[in-house]
Rosetta silent file (secondary structure, phi, psi, omega in degrees, C-alpha in Angstrom):
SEQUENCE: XXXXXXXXXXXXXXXXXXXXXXXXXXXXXXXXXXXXXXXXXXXXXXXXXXXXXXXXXXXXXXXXXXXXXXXXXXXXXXXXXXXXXXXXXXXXXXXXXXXXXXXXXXXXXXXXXXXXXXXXXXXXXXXXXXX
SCORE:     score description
SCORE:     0.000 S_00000001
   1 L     0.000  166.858 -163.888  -23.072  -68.721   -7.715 S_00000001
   2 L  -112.838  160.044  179.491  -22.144  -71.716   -9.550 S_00000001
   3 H   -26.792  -47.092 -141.915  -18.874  -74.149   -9.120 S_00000001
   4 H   -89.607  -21.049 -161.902  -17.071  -72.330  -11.706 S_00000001
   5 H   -86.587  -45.156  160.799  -17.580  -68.840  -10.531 S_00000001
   6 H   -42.062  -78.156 -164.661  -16.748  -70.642   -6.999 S_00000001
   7 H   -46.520  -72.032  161.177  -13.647  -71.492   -8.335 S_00000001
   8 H   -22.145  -61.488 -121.719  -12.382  -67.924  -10.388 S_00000001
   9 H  -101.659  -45.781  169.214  -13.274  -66.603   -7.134 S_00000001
  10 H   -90.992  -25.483  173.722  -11.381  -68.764   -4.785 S_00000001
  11 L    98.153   -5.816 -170.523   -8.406  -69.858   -6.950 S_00000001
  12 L   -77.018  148.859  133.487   -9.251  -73.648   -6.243 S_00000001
  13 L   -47.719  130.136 -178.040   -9.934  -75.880   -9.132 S_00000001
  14 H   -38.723  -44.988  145.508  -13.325  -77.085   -9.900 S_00000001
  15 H   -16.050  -66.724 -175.760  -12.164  -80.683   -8.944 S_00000001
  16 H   -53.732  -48.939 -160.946  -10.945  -79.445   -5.587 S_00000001
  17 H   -58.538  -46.644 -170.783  -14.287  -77.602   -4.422 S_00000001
  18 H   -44.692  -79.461  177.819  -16.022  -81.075   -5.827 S_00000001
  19 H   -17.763  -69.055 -152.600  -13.721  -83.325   -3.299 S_00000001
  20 H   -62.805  -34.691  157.252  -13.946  -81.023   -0.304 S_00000001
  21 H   -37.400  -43.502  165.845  -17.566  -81.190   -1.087 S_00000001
  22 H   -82.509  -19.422  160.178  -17.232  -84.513   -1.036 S_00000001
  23 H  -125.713   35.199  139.324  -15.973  -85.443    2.167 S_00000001
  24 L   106.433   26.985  176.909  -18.105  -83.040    3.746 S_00000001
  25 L  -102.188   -0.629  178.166  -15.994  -80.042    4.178 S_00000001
  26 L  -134.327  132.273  171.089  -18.080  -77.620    2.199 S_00000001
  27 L  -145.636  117.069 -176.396  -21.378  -78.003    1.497 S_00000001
  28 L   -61.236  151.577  170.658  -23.170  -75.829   -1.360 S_00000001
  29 E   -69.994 -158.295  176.571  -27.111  -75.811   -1.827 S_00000001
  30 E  -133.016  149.525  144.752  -28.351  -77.255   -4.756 S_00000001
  31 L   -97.856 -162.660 -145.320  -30.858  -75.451   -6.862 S_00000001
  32 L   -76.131  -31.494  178.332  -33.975  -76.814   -8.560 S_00000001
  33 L   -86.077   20.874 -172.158  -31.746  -78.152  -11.317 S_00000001
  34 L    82.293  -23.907  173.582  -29.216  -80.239   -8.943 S_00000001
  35 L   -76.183  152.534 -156.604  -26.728  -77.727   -9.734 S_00000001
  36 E   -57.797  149.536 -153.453  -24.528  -76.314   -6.963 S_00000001
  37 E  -157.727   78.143 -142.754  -25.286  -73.003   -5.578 S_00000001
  38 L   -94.890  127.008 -179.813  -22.106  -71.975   -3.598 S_00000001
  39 L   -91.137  165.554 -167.477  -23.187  -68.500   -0.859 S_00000001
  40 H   -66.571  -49.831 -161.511  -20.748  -65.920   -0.235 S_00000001
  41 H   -50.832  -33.493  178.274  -20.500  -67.976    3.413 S_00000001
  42 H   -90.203    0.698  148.671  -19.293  -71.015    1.180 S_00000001
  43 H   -64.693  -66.407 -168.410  -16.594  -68.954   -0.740 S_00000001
  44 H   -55.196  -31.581 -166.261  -15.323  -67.724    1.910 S_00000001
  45 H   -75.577  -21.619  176.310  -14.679  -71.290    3.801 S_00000001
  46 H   -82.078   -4.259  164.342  -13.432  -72.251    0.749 S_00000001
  47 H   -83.170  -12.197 -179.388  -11.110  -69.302    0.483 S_00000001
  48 H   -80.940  -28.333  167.413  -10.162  -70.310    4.086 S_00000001
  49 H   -98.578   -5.247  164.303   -9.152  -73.667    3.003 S_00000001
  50 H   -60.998  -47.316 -144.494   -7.225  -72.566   -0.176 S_00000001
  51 H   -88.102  -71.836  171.600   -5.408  -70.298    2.036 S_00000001
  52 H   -11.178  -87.226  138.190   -5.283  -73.245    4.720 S_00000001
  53 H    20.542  -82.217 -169.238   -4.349  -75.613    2.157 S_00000001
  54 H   -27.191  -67.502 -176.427   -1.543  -73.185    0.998 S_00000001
  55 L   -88.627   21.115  122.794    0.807  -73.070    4.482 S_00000001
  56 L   124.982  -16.733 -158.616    0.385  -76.905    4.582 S_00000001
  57 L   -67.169  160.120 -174.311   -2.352  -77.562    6.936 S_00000001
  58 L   -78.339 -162.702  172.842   -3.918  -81.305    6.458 S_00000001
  59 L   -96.835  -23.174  171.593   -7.784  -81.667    5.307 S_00000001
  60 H   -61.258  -64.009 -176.300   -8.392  -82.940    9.392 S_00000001
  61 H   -87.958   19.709  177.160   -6.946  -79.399   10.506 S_00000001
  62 H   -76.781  -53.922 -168.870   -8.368  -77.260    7.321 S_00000001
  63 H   -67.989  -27.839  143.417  -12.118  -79.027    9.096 S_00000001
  64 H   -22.845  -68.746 -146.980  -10.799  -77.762   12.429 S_00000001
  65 H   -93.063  -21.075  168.852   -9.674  -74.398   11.520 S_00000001
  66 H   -70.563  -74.575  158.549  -13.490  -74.362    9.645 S_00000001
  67 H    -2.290  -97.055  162.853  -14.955  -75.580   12.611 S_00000001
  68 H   -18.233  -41.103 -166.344  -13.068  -72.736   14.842 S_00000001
  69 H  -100.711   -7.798 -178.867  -14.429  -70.162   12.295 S_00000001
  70 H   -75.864  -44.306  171.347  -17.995  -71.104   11.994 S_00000001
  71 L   -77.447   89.918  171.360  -18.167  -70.395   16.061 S_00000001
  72 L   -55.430  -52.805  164.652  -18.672  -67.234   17.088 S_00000001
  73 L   -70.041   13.394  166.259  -17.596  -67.968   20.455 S_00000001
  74 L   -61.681  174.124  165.901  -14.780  -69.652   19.975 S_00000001
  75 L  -100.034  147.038  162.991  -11.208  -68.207   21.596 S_00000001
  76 H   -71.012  -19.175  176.113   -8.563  -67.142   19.657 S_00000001
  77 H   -58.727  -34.369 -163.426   -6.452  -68.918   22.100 S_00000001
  78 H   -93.945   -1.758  172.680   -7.900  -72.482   20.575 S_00000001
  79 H   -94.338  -22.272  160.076   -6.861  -71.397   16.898 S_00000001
  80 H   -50.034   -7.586 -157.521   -3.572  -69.833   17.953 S_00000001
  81 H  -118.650  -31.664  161.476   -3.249  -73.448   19.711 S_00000001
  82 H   -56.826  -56.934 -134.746   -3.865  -75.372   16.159 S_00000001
  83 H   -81.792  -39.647 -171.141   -1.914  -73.066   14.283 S_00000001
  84 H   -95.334   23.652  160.827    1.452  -73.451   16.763 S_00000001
  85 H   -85.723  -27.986 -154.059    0.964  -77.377   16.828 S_00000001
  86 H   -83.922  -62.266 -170.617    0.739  -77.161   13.030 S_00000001
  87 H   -46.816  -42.117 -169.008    4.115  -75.026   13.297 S_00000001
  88 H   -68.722  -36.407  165.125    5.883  -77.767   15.573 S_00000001
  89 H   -48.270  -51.893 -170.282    5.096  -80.301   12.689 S_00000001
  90 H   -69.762  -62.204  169.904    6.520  -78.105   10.281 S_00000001
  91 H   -30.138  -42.426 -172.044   10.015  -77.556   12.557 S_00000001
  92 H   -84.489  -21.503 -177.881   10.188  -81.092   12.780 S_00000001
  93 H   -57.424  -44.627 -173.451    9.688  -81.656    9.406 S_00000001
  94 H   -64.038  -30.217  176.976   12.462  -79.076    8.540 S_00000001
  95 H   -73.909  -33.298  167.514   14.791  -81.009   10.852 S_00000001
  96 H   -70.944  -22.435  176.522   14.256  -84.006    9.305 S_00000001
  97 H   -81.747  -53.017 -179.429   14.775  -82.653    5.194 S_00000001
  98 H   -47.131  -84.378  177.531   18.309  -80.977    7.102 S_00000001
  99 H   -28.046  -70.724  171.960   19.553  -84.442    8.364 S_00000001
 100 H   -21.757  -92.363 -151.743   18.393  -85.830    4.418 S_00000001
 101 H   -48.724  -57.502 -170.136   20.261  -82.902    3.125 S_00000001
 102 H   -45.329  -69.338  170.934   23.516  -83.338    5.579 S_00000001
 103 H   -20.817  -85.661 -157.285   23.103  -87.302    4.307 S_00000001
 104 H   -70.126  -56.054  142.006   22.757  -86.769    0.620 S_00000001
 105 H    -7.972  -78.368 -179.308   25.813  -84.340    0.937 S_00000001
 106 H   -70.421  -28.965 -162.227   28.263  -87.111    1.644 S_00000001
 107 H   -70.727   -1.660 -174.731   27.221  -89.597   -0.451 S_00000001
 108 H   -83.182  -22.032  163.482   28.015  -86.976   -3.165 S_00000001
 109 H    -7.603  -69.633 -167.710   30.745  -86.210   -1.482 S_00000001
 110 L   -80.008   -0.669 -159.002   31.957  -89.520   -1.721 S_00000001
 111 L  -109.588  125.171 -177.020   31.020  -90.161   -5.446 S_00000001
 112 L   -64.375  -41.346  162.456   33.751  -89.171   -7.939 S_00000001
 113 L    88.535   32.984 -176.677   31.090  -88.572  -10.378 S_00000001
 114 L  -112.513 -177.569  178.757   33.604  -89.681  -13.619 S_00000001
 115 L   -67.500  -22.178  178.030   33.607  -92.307  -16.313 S_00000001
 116 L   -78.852  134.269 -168.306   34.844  -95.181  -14.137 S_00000001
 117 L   -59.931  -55.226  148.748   31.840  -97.723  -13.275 S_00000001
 118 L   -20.238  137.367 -169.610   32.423  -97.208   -9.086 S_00000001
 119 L  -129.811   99.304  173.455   30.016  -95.600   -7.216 S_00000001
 120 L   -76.138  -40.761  178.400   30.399  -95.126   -3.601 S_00000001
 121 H   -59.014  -11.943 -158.336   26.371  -93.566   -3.406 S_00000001
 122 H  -123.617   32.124  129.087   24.927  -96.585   -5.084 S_00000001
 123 H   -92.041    0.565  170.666   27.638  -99.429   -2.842 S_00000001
 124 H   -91.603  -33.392 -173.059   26.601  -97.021    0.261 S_00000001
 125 L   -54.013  -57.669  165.854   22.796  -97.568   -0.920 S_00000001
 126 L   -43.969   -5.263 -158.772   23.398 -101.099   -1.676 S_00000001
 127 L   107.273  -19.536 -150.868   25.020 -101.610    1.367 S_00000001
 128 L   -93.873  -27.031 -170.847   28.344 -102.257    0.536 S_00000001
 129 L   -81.147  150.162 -176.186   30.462  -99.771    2.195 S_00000001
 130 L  -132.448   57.873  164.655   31.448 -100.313    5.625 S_00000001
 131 L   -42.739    0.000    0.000   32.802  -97.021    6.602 S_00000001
């Protein structure tokens, strides 16, 4: 099937499939006229990296999690072992947007937010406050 049909089919933009094509994570046949000629086996990886893609995974562990699926003999043990590393990333991330969020809570705290020119967020940004 061709790129576009690829695309309908997977939900990815016609761009996207190009890229991952491009740095080798999919790779379609060509037919006689150079154009791309994507097999149900290349739909699917690319529905596997839409889906991938989706819940956050990078393009290193999208070629992983291809990798992993491409292997019939792989264990489920080593993508259950991606999948919760991928999760501890994500935890940490979420711990890190809470502190932000705790943060950006006082300074608004702190900001009267009225017609007078004082600021406390932009003298705490600046520096200025020495709480």
């Amino acid at each position: 099937m061709n790129i576009g049909t690829a695309a309908t089919q997977t939900g990815l933009p016609v761009k996207t499939i190009r890229y991952y094509e491009e740095i080798g994570l999919v790779t379609p046949d060509r037919r006689a006229n150079g154009y791309r000629d994507f097999s149900a086996a290349c739909v699917e990886q690319l529905r596997l990296l839409a889906q991938a893609r989706h819940l956050g995974f990078s393009l290193e562990e999208c070629r992983r999690l291809l990798v992993l699926s491409a292997d019939e003999d792989r264990a489920s043990r080593d993508v259950r072992a991606l999948a919760q590393q991928y999760l501890e990333a994500v935890r940490e991330k979420i711990a890190s947007l809470t502190a932000l969020e705790g943060q950006l809570e006082g300074l608004i705290a702190q900001c009267h937010g009225d017609d007078a020119p004082d600021c406390a967020i932009l003298d705490e940004l600046m520096g200025l406050r020495g709480d």
